[in-house]
Coordinates of C-alpha atoms and ligand atoms in Angstrom, one line a residue:
M553 CA 11.6 -89.9 -97.1
N554 CA 12.0 -94.3 -97.6
D555 CA 15.2 -96.3 -96.4
M556 CA 17.2 -95.6 -99.0
A557 CA 16.0 -91.8 -99.3
A558 CA 17.8 -91.5 -95.7
P559 CA 21.5 -92.1 -96.2
V560 CA 21.4 -89.6 -99.6
A561 CA 19.5 -86.5 -98.1
T562 CA 22.1 -86.8 -94.8
H563 CA 24.7 -86.4 -97.9
A564 CA 22.8 -83.7 -99.2
K565 CA 22.8 -81.7 -96.5
A566 CA 26.2 -82.1 -95.7
T567 CA 27.1 -80.8 -99.4
A568 CA 24.4 -77.9 -99.1
I569 CA 26.2 -76.9 -95.5
F570 CA 30.0 -77.0 -96.9
T571 CA 28.4 -74.9 -100.3
C572 CA 27.1 -72.7 -97.9
V573 CA 29.8 -72.4 -95.3
L574 CA 32.0 -72.0 -98.9
A575 CA 30.1 -69.3 -99.9
A576 CA 30.3 -67.4 -96.3
L577 CA 33.7 -67.5 -96.4
A578 CA 33.3 -64.5 -98.8
G579 CA 32.3 -62.1 -96.0
L580 CA 35.1 -63.6 -94.2
M581 CA 37.3 -62.1 -97.3
F582 CA 35.5 -59.0 -96.5
G583 CA 36.2 -58.6 -93.4
L584 CA 39.3 -59.4 -93.3
D585 CA 39.9 -56.4 -95.9
I586 CA 38.2 -53.8 -93.8
G587 CA 40.2 -54.4 -91.2
V588 CA 43.6 -54.8 -92.1
I589 CA 43.9 -51.1 -93.1
S590 CA 43.9 -49.8 -89.6
G591 CA 46.3 -51.4 -88.3
A592 CA 49.0 -51.0 -91.1
T593 CA 48.4 -46.7 -91.2
Q594 CA 50.7 -45.6 -89.2
F595 CA 53.7 -47.9 -90.4
V596 CA 52.6 -46.9 -94.0
Q597 CA 52.7 -43.5 -93.0
R598 CA 56.0 -43.8 -91.3
Q599 CA 57.6 -45.6 -94.5
F600 CA 56.3 -43.0 -97.0
A601 CA 56.2 -40.0 -95.3
V602 CA 52.8 -39.0 -96.3
S603 CA 50.2 -36.6 -95.0
D604 CA 47.1 -37.6 -93.4
R605 CA 45.0 -36.5 -96.4
V606 CA 47.5 -39.4 -98.8
I607 CA 46.3 -42.2 -95.6
E608 CA 42.4 -40.9 -95.9
W609 CA 43.2 -41.9 -100.5
I610 CA 44.8 -45.5 -98.8
V611 CA 42.1 -45.9 -96.4
S612 CA 39.4 -45.0 -99.2
S613 CA 40.6 -46.3 -102.7
M614 CA 39.7 -49.7 -101.5
M615 CA 35.8 -49.0 -101.0
L616 CA 35.7 -46.7 -104.4
G617 CA 37.3 -49.6 -106.0
A618 CA 34.6 -51.7 -104.9
A619 CA 31.7 -49.0 -105.4
V620 CA 32.5 -49.8 -109.4
G621 CA 33.3 -53.9 -108.7
A622 CA 29.6 -53.7 -106.8
L623 CA 28.4 -51.6 -110.4
L624 CA 29.9 -54.8 -112.8
A625 CA 28.5 -57.2 -110.2
G626 CA 25.3 -57.2 -111.2
W627 CA 25.8 -57.2 -115.0
M628 CA 28.3 -59.9 -114.4
S629 CA 26.6 -62.6 -111.7
A630 CA 23.7 -62.7 -114.4
A631 CA 26.5 -62.8 -117.6
L632 CA 28.9 -64.7 -116.3
G633 CA 27.3 -67.0 -113.9
R634 CA 27.2 -66.5 -109.6
K635 CA 30.7 -69.1 -109.3
R636 CA 32.8 -67.3 -112.1
S637 CA 31.9 -64.2 -110.8
L638 CA 33.5 -65.5 -107.5
I639 CA 35.9 -67.0 -108.8
L640 CA 36.9 -63.8 -109.8
G641 CA 36.4 -62.2 -106.9
A642 CA 38.5 -64.2 -105.3
V643 CA 41.2 -63.6 -107.8
L644 CA 41.3 -59.9 -107.5
F645 CA 41.7 -61.4 -103.6
V646 CA 44.6 -62.6 -103.8
A647 CA 46.4 -60.3 -106.6
G648 CA 45.7 -57.0 -104.4
S649 CA 47.0 -58.7 -101.3
L650 CA 49.8 -59.6 -102.7
L651 CA 49.9 -55.9 -104.7
C652 CA 49.3 -54.2 -101.2
G653 CA 52.1 -55.9 -100.1
L654 CA 54.6 -55.0 -102.5
A655 CA 54.1 -51.7 -103.1
W656 CA 56.6 -49.7 -103.5
S657 CA 55.1 -45.9 -102.9
A658 CA 51.9 -44.5 -101.6
D659 CA 50.5 -44.0 -105.4
T660 CA 50.8 -47.8 -106.1
L661 CA 49.5 -48.7 -102.6
I662 CA 46.7 -46.5 -103.0
A663 CA 46.3 -48.8 -106.7
A664 CA 46.6 -52.2 -105.0
R665 CA 43.6 -51.2 -103.0
V666 CA 41.4 -50.5 -105.9
V667 CA 42.3 -53.7 -106.7
L668 CA 40.8 -55.2 -103.9
G669 CA 38.4 -53.2 -103.5
L670 CA 37.0 -54.4 -107.3
A671 CA 37.1 -58.2 -105.1
I672 CA 35.1 -56.7 -102.4
G673 CA 32.8 -55.2 -104.4
I674 CA 31.9 -57.7 -106.5
S675 CA 31.7 -60.2 -104.3
T676 CA 29.6 -59.4 -101.3
F677 CA 27.3 -58.6 -103.7
T678 CA 27.2 -61.8 -105.6
A679 CA 27.8 -64.7 -102.0
P680 CA 24.4 -63.5 -100.7
L681 CA 23.2 -64.1 -104.1
Y682 CA 24.0 -67.0 -104.4
L683 CA 24.1 -67.8 -100.9
A684 CA 19.9 -66.6 -101.0
E685 CA 20.1 -69.6 -103.7
V686 CA 21.9 -72.3 -102.6
A687 CA 20.7 -73.2 -99.0
P688 CA 18.0 -75.3 -98.2
E689 CA 15.0 -73.4 -97.2
Y690 CA 15.1 -74.0 -93.9
I691 CA 18.5 -72.7 -93.5
R692 CA 18.4 -69.7 -95.8
G693 CA 17.2 -67.8 -92.4
A694 CA 21.1 -68.6 -90.3
M695 CA 23.2 -68.4 -93.2
I696 CA 22.2 -64.5 -94.2
S697 CA 23.3 -64.2 -90.1
L698 CA 26.2 -66.0 -91.1
Y699 CA 27.2 -63.9 -93.4
Q700 CA 27.0 -60.9 -91.3
L701 CA 28.9 -62.9 -88.3
M702 CA 31.9 -64.2 -90.6
I703 CA 32.5 -60.0 -92.1
T704 CA 32.9 -59.5 -87.7
I705 CA 34.6 -62.8 -87.4
G706 CA 37.4 -61.3 -90.5
I707 CA 37.7 -58.2 -88.8
L708 CA 38.3 -59.6 -85.6
V709 CA 40.7 -61.4 -87.2
A710 CA 42.3 -58.7 -89.5
F711 CA 43.0 -56.6 -85.9
L712 CA 44.4 -59.8 -84.0
S713 CA 47.2 -60.4 -87.0
D714 CA 47.6 -56.4 -87.2
T715 CA 48.6 -56.6 -83.5
L716 CA 50.9 -59.6 -83.5
L717 CA 52.7 -57.6 -86.3
S718 CA 52.8 -54.6 -84.9
Y719 CA 55.9 -55.5 -82.9
S720 CA 57.6 -55.4 -85.8
G721 CA 56.3 -53.1 -87.4
N722 CA 55.8 -55.4 -90.6
W723 CA 52.7 -53.3 -92.7
R724 CA 54.1 -55.1 -95.7
W725 CA 52.7 -58.6 -94.3
M726 CA 50.1 -57.5 -93.0
L727 CA 48.4 -56.2 -95.8
G728 CA 50.4 -59.2 -97.7
V729 CA 49.4 -61.8 -95.3
I730 CA 45.9 -61.8 -97.0
A731 CA 46.6 -63.7 -99.5
I732 CA 46.7 -66.6 -98.0
P733 CA 42.7 -67.1 -96.5
G734 CA 42.4 -65.0 -100.2
A735 CA 44.4 -68.3 -102.1
L736 CA 42.3 -71.0 -99.5
F737 CA 38.8 -69.2 -100.7
L738 CA 39.7 -69.3 -104.8
I739 CA 40.6 -73.5 -104.3
G740 CA 36.9 -73.6 -102.9
V741 CA 35.1 -71.2 -104.6
L742 CA 36.4 -73.6 -107.8
F743 CA 34.6 -76.3 -106.3
L744 CA 31.1 -74.2 -105.8
P745 CA 28.9 -75.2 -107.6
D746 CA 26.4 -73.3 -110.3
S747 CA 23.8 -72.2 -109.0
P748 CA 20.8 -73.8 -109.7
R749 CA 18.9 -70.0 -110.5
W750 CA 21.2 -69.4 -112.5
L751 CA 21.9 -72.6 -114.5
M752 CA 18.4 -72.3 -115.1
M753 CA 18.2 -68.4 -116.5
R754 CA 20.1 -70.0 -119.7
Q755 CA 18.7 -72.4 -120.0
R756 CA 20.3 -75.4 -119.0
D757 CA 17.4 -77.2 -117.0
Q758 CA 19.4 -80.7 -117.0
E759 CA 22.4 -78.8 -115.0
A760 CA 20.6 -77.4 -112.8
L761 CA 18.6 -80.3 -111.7
D762 CA 21.9 -82.3 -111.1
V763 CA 22.7 -79.9 -109.0
L764 CA 19.8 -79.5 -107.2
R765 CA 19.9 -83.0 -106.7
R766 CA 23.3 -83.2 -105.4
L767 CA 22.5 -80.0 -102.5
R768 CA 18.4 -81.4 -101.5
G769 CA 19.3 -85.1 -102.1
D770 CA 15.3 -85.3 -101.6
P771 CA 13.8 -86.1 -105.2
D772 CA 10.1 -84.5 -104.3
V773 CA 12.5 -81.0 -102.9
V774 CA 14.1 -81.1 -106.0
R775 CA 11.1 -81.0 -108.2
R776 CA 9.3 -78.5 -105.8
E777 CA 12.3 -76.2 -106.2
A778 CA 12.7 -76.7 -109.7
S779 CA 9.1 -75.6 -110.5
D780 CA 9.0 -72.7 -107.9
I781 CA 12.5 -71.6 -109.8
R782 CA 10.5 -71.3 -112.5
E783 CA 7.2 -69.9 -111.5
Q784 CA 9.9 -67.1 -110.3
L785 CA 11.8 -66.9 -113.3
R786 CA 8.5 -65.3 -115.5
T787 CA 8.5 -62.6 -113.9
P788 CA 11.8 -60.8 -115.8
Q789 CA 14.2 -58.7 -113.6
R790 CA 13.3 -55.0 -115.5
G791 CA 14.3 -52.4 -112.0
W792 CA 15.6 -49.6 -114.4
H793 CA 12.4 -49.8 -116.4
L794 CA 10.5 -50.5 -113.4
F795 CA 12.1 -47.5 -112.0
L796 CA 11.2 -45.5 -114.7
E797 CA 7.7 -46.2 -114.7
N798 CA 6.8 -46.6 -112.1
G799 CA 6.6 -44.4 -108.8
N800 CA 6.4 -46.8 -105.5
F801 CA 9.2 -48.7 -106.9
R802 CA 11.1 -45.6 -106.4
R803 CA 10.0 -45.1 -103.0
S804 CA 11.5 -48.5 -102.3
V805 CA 14.9 -47.7 -104.7
G806 CA 14.9 -44.2 -102.3
L807 CA 14.6 -46.2 -98.6
G808 CA 16.7 -49.4 -99.7
V809 CA 19.4 -45.9 -100.2
L810 CA 18.1 -43.6 -97.4
L811 CA 19.3 -47.1 -95.0
Q812 CA 23.1 -47.5 -96.6
L813 CA 23.4 -43.8 -96.0
M814 CA 21.8 -44.1 -92.5
Q815 CA 24.4 -47.0 -91.9
Q816 CA 27.2 -45.1 -93.4
F817 CA 26.3 -42.1 -91.7
T818 CA 26.0 -43.9 -87.8
G819 CA 30.1 -43.2 -88.0
M820 CA 30.9 -47.5 -87.5
N821 CA 33.7 -47.7 -89.9
V822 CA 35.6 -44.5 -88.3
V823 CA 36.5 -47.0 -85.7
M824 CA 37.0 -49.6 -88.3
Y825 CA 39.7 -47.8 -90.2
Y826 CA 40.9 -45.3 -87.3
A827 CA 40.8 -47.3 -83.9
P828 CA 44.4 -47.1 -83.4
R829 CA 44.6 -42.7 -84.5
I830 CA 41.4 -42.8 -82.1
F831 CA 42.7 -44.6 -79.0
K832 CA 46.9 -42.9 -79.6
D833 CA 45.1 -39.9 -79.8
M834 CA 44.4 -40.5 -76.1
G835 CA 47.9 -40.9 -75.7
Y836 CA 48.0 -44.4 -75.3
D837 CA 50.7 -45.9 -76.8
T838 CA 51.5 -48.4 -80.1
Q839 CA 50.7 -51.8 -78.3
A840 CA 47.2 -50.3 -76.0
Q841 CA 46.6 -49.2 -80.0
M842 CA 46.3 -52.0 -81.2
W843 CA 45.0 -54.1 -78.7
F844 CA 42.1 -51.8 -78.0
T845 CA 41.4 -52.7 -81.3
A846 CA 41.6 -56.0 -81.6
I847 CA 39.0 -56.2 -78.4
V848 CA 36.6 -53.7 -80.4
G849 CA 36.5 -56.0 -83.2
L850 CA 35.6 -58.5 -80.0
T851 CA 33.3 -56.9 -79.1
N852 CA 31.9 -56.1 -82.5
V853 CA 31.8 -60.4 -83.0
L854 CA 30.6 -61.0 -80.0
A855 CA 27.3 -58.2 -80.6
T856 CA 26.4 -59.5 -83.6
F857 CA 25.5 -63.0 -81.6
I858 CA 22.5 -59.7 -80.0
A859 CA 21.0 -58.9 -83.1
I860 CA 20.6 -62.2 -84.7
G861 CA 19.3 -63.1 -80.6
L862 CA 16.9 -60.5 -81.4
V863 CA 16.2 -59.8 -84.8
D864 CA 13.2 -61.9 -85.0
R865 CA 11.5 -61.8 -81.8
W866 CA 11.6 -58.0 -80.7
G867 CA 11.4 -56.9 -84.7
R868 CA 13.3 -54.4 -87.2
K869 CA 12.4 -50.7 -85.6
P870 CA 13.3 -51.3 -82.0
I871 CA 16.2 -53.0 -82.6
L872 CA 17.4 -50.0 -84.7
Y873 CA 16.0 -47.5 -82.0
T874 CA 18.1 -48.6 -79.4
G875 CA 21.2 -48.9 -81.7
F876 CA 21.0 -45.4 -83.0
A877 CA 20.1 -44.3 -79.2
V878 CA 23.7 -46.5 -78.2
M879 CA 25.0 -45.0 -80.5
A880 CA 24.5 -41.6 -80.1
I881 CA 25.3 -41.3 -76.9
G882 CA 28.4 -43.1 -77.1
L883 CA 29.7 -41.0 -79.4
G884 CA 28.8 -38.0 -77.7
V885 CA 30.5 -39.0 -74.8
V886 CA 33.5 -39.8 -75.9
G887 CA 33.1 -36.4 -78.0
T888 CA 33.1 -34.8 -74.5
M889 CA 35.7 -36.7 -73.1
M890 CA 38.5 -36.4 -75.3
G891 CA 37.6 -32.6 -75.7
M892 CA 38.3 -32.7 -72.1
K893 CA 41.7 -34.2 -72.3
V894 CA 41.7 -36.5 -70.0
T895 CA 44.8 -37.7 -68.8
A896 CA 43.7 -39.3 -65.4
H897 CA 43.9 -43.2 -66.5
G898 CA 40.2 -44.1 -64.6
A899 CA 38.7 -41.5 -67.3
Q900 CA 40.9 -42.8 -70.0
L901 CA 40.1 -46.4 -69.8
F902 CA 35.9 -44.9 -69.4
T903 CA 36.6 -43.2 -72.6
V904 CA 38.1 -46.7 -73.9
G905 CA 34.5 -48.2 -72.7
M906 CA 32.4 -45.5 -74.7
V907 CA 34.1 -46.7 -78.6
L908 CA 32.9 -50.2 -77.0
V909 CA 29.4 -49.3 -76.4
F910 CA 29.5 -47.6 -79.7
I911 CA 30.2 -50.6 -81.4
V912 CA 28.0 -52.6 -79.3
G913 CA 25.2 -50.8 -80.5
F914 CA 25.9 -51.0 -84.4
A915 CA 26.7 -54.4 -84.4
M916 CA 23.5 -55.3 -82.4
S917 CA 21.6 -53.1 -85.1
A918 CA 22.0 -51.1 -88.1
G919 CA 25.1 -53.5 -88.7
P920 CA 23.1 -56.6 -89.6
L921 CA 20.1 -55.2 -89.9
I922 CA 20.4 -52.7 -92.6
W923 CA 21.3 -55.6 -94.9
T924 CA 18.0 -57.3 -94.2
L925 CA 16.0 -54.8 -94.9
C926 CA 17.7 -54.3 -98.1
S927 CA 16.9 -57.0 -99.3
E928 CA 13.2 -56.9 -97.7
V929 CA 11.5 -53.6 -99.5
Q930 CA 12.3 -54.6 -103.1
P931 CA 10.0 -56.3 -105.2
L932 CA 10.5 -59.2 -107.3
K933 CA 10.7 -57.9 -110.4
G934 CA 13.1 -55.1 -108.8
R935 CA 14.9 -56.5 -106.6
D936 CA 17.9 -57.0 -108.3
F937 CA 18.6 -53.7 -109.6
G938 CA 16.8 -51.8 -106.4
I939 CA 19.6 -54.1 -104.0
G940 CA 22.4 -53.2 -105.9
C941 CA 21.3 -49.7 -105.8
S942 CA 21.5 -50.2 -102.3
T943 CA 24.1 -51.6 -101.9
V944 CA 26.1 -49.0 -104.6
T945 CA 25.0 -46.7 -101.8
N946 CA 27.3 -48.3 -99.2
W947 CA 30.3 -48.4 -100.7
V948 CA 30.5 -44.4 -101.7
A949 CA 28.9 -43.5 -98.2
N950 CA 31.6 -45.6 -96.7
T951 CA 34.2 -44.1 -99.0
I952 CA 33.3 -40.5 -98.0
V953 CA 33.4 -41.9 -94.3
G954 CA 36.7 -42.8 -94.8
L955 CA 38.3 -39.6 -97.0
T956 CA 37.2 -37.4 -94.3
F957 CA 37.6 -38.5 -90.7
L958 CA 41.1 -37.1 -91.2
S959 CA 40.4 -33.5 -92.0
L960 CA 37.6 -33.4 -90.3
L961 CA 39.9 -34.2 -86.9
A962 CA 42.5 -31.5 -88.5
S963 CA 39.7 -28.8 -89.3
V964 CA 37.6 -28.9 -86.2
G965 CA 38.7 -31.5 -83.9
H966 CA 38.0 -34.6 -81.8
T967 CA 34.7 -33.0 -79.9
T968 CA 32.6 -31.3 -82.8
T969 CA 33.9 -34.2 -85.1
F970 CA 32.1 -36.6 -82.7
Y971 CA 29.3 -34.1 -81.9
L972 CA 28.2 -35.1 -85.6
Y973 CA 28.5 -38.2 -86.0
A974 CA 26.5 -38.9 -82.8
A975 CA 24.4 -36.1 -84.4
F976 CA 23.4 -38.2 -87.3
N977 CA 22.7 -40.9 -84.9
A978 CA 19.8 -38.8 -83.2
I979 CA 18.4 -37.9 -87.1
F980 CA 18.3 -41.5 -87.3
I981 CA 16.0 -42.2 -84.2
V982 CA 13.7 -39.7 -86.3
L983 CA 14.0 -41.3 -90.5
T984 CA 13.7 -44.7 -88.5
F985 CA 10.4 -43.9 -86.7
W986 CA 9.5 -41.7 -90.1
L987 CA 9.8 -44.0 -92.7
V988 CA 10.7 -47.3 -91.8
P989 CA 9.3 -50.0 -92.5
E990 CA 8.6 -53.2 -89.7
T991 CA 9.4 -56.0 -91.5
K992 CA 9.1 -58.4 -88.9
G993 CA 6.6 -61.9 -89.9
V994 CA 5.5 -59.9 -92.9
T995 CA 6.1 -61.9 -95.6
L996 CA 8.1 -60.6 -99.1
E997 CA 4.4 -61.0 -100.9
Q998 CA 2.7 -58.4 -98.6
I999 CA 5.8 -56.0 -98.1
E1000 CA 5.6 -55.9 -101.7
R1001 CA 1.5 -56.0 -102.8
N1002 CA 1.3 -52.4 -99.5
L1003 CA 4.5 -51.0 -101.2
M1004 CA 2.5 -51.2 -104.7
S1005 CA -0.4 -50.0 -103.3
G1006 CA 0.9 -46.7 -101.8
K1007 CA 0.9 -47.1 -98.2
R1008 CA 3.5 -45.1 -97.0
L1009 CA 7.1 -46.8 -96.7
R1010 CA 6.7 -47.1 -92.8
D1011 CA 2.7 -49.0 -93.2
I1012 CA 4.6 -51.4 -96.0
G1013 CA 4.8 -53.9 -93.1
R1014 CA 1.3 -54.3 -91.9
Ligands
BGC1215 C1 28.8 -52.3 -92.7 C2 30.3 -52.2 -92.9 C3 30.9 -52.4 -91.9 C4 30.9 -53.5 -91.2 C5 30.9 -53.6 -90.1 C6 28.7 -54.2 -92.0 O1 27.5 -54.2 -92.0 O2 28.4 -52.7 -94.0 O3 30.9 -51.2 -93.9 O4 32.3 -52.4 -91.3 O5 29.4 -53.9 -90.9 O6 30.9 -54.3 -88.8

């Protein structure tokens, strides 16, 4: 690089990083919306005098909206482009949050949560896609981890904000205040460049080159990347056809779906959505419930660093085994302790500690890794379709978990409910051994070759 190019490259680096940070804010919005409901439900329940069943719907209608949003997003991000999809997502974030804060009945709250869900479904599909397309090679891995980290930070911030607002019990502020980061996100997204890959898909090569020049600076890099994209676009996305005609592709789609079912049936979101309720049933008052929930959020953020640090050293499978085992033990002990209805201070704190152990198990493993694996195992031609199927599965399973927890508590009690999720985690250790490939240090091309040549799923990373 000559001397003249240096300031340009520095500027380009700053632009690229800014672009990625902004897109990762989508992760933050995602987290805020997951986290915000747990602290609000008890106050909502008091105000509208509704049953646990209605509360389950208020929690889960958002995930149902997200499933629909994710279904639409595949089409939308191709037809309208990534940037416009993100703008639409951001507008729906703001609108949904305001509507939640203003809801005048349980039904309107459920409807407002569906709007929020659409926002999440659209942005959680589009943001990682956009990130992967604009991040320069050397920060791409870090950017994808940043996205998961932002989700957990969003959850933590929502837990903290709920905790502070719980003193006044003002659930409208809890839910409505999310419109502020939503508006900031919207402003940020308006300044994003269009994805160069999408521009080239639309034959707008000149604009794509302009964006690449702004993002990368170095003309050699721009030229190389443009020709790489052109090369990739020669492989058309024909997921549905491939699914119908190719049994090997059906196996990788099935694996992606299974992986997301495993992530959700760990029971993580039982804690994300109902932590204050769980702590209440242990015998804690409102303030203690809220602060413990905030500690749950902090633990989730911190333990995500374990995954980021280990993923390329230990590999995926050892981390998953460890995580599922830790989760099974954590939930098993929580179930036992809650069954014993312990009242001694120390024993109660121990139970809270085991909830935190469970959170560590998830955040260090299935939280980030399942998303990574889901994008690694799909062949290029069917990647959009494959990831679309697994993402929608995430939301549908997420809905089921959210929609059944309180009913399970009411019908079979705490111990059996937590044992059930502990048993799922134990089964997932076996499924990981049996079906999940180790993808550490293997190129995506090699994984694809192995898959398509009919190797066993667990061997496609070799
Ligand atoms: C999961 C979410 C979960 C979050 C918790 C994500 O990877 O998909 O369902 O709420 O992690 O940190």
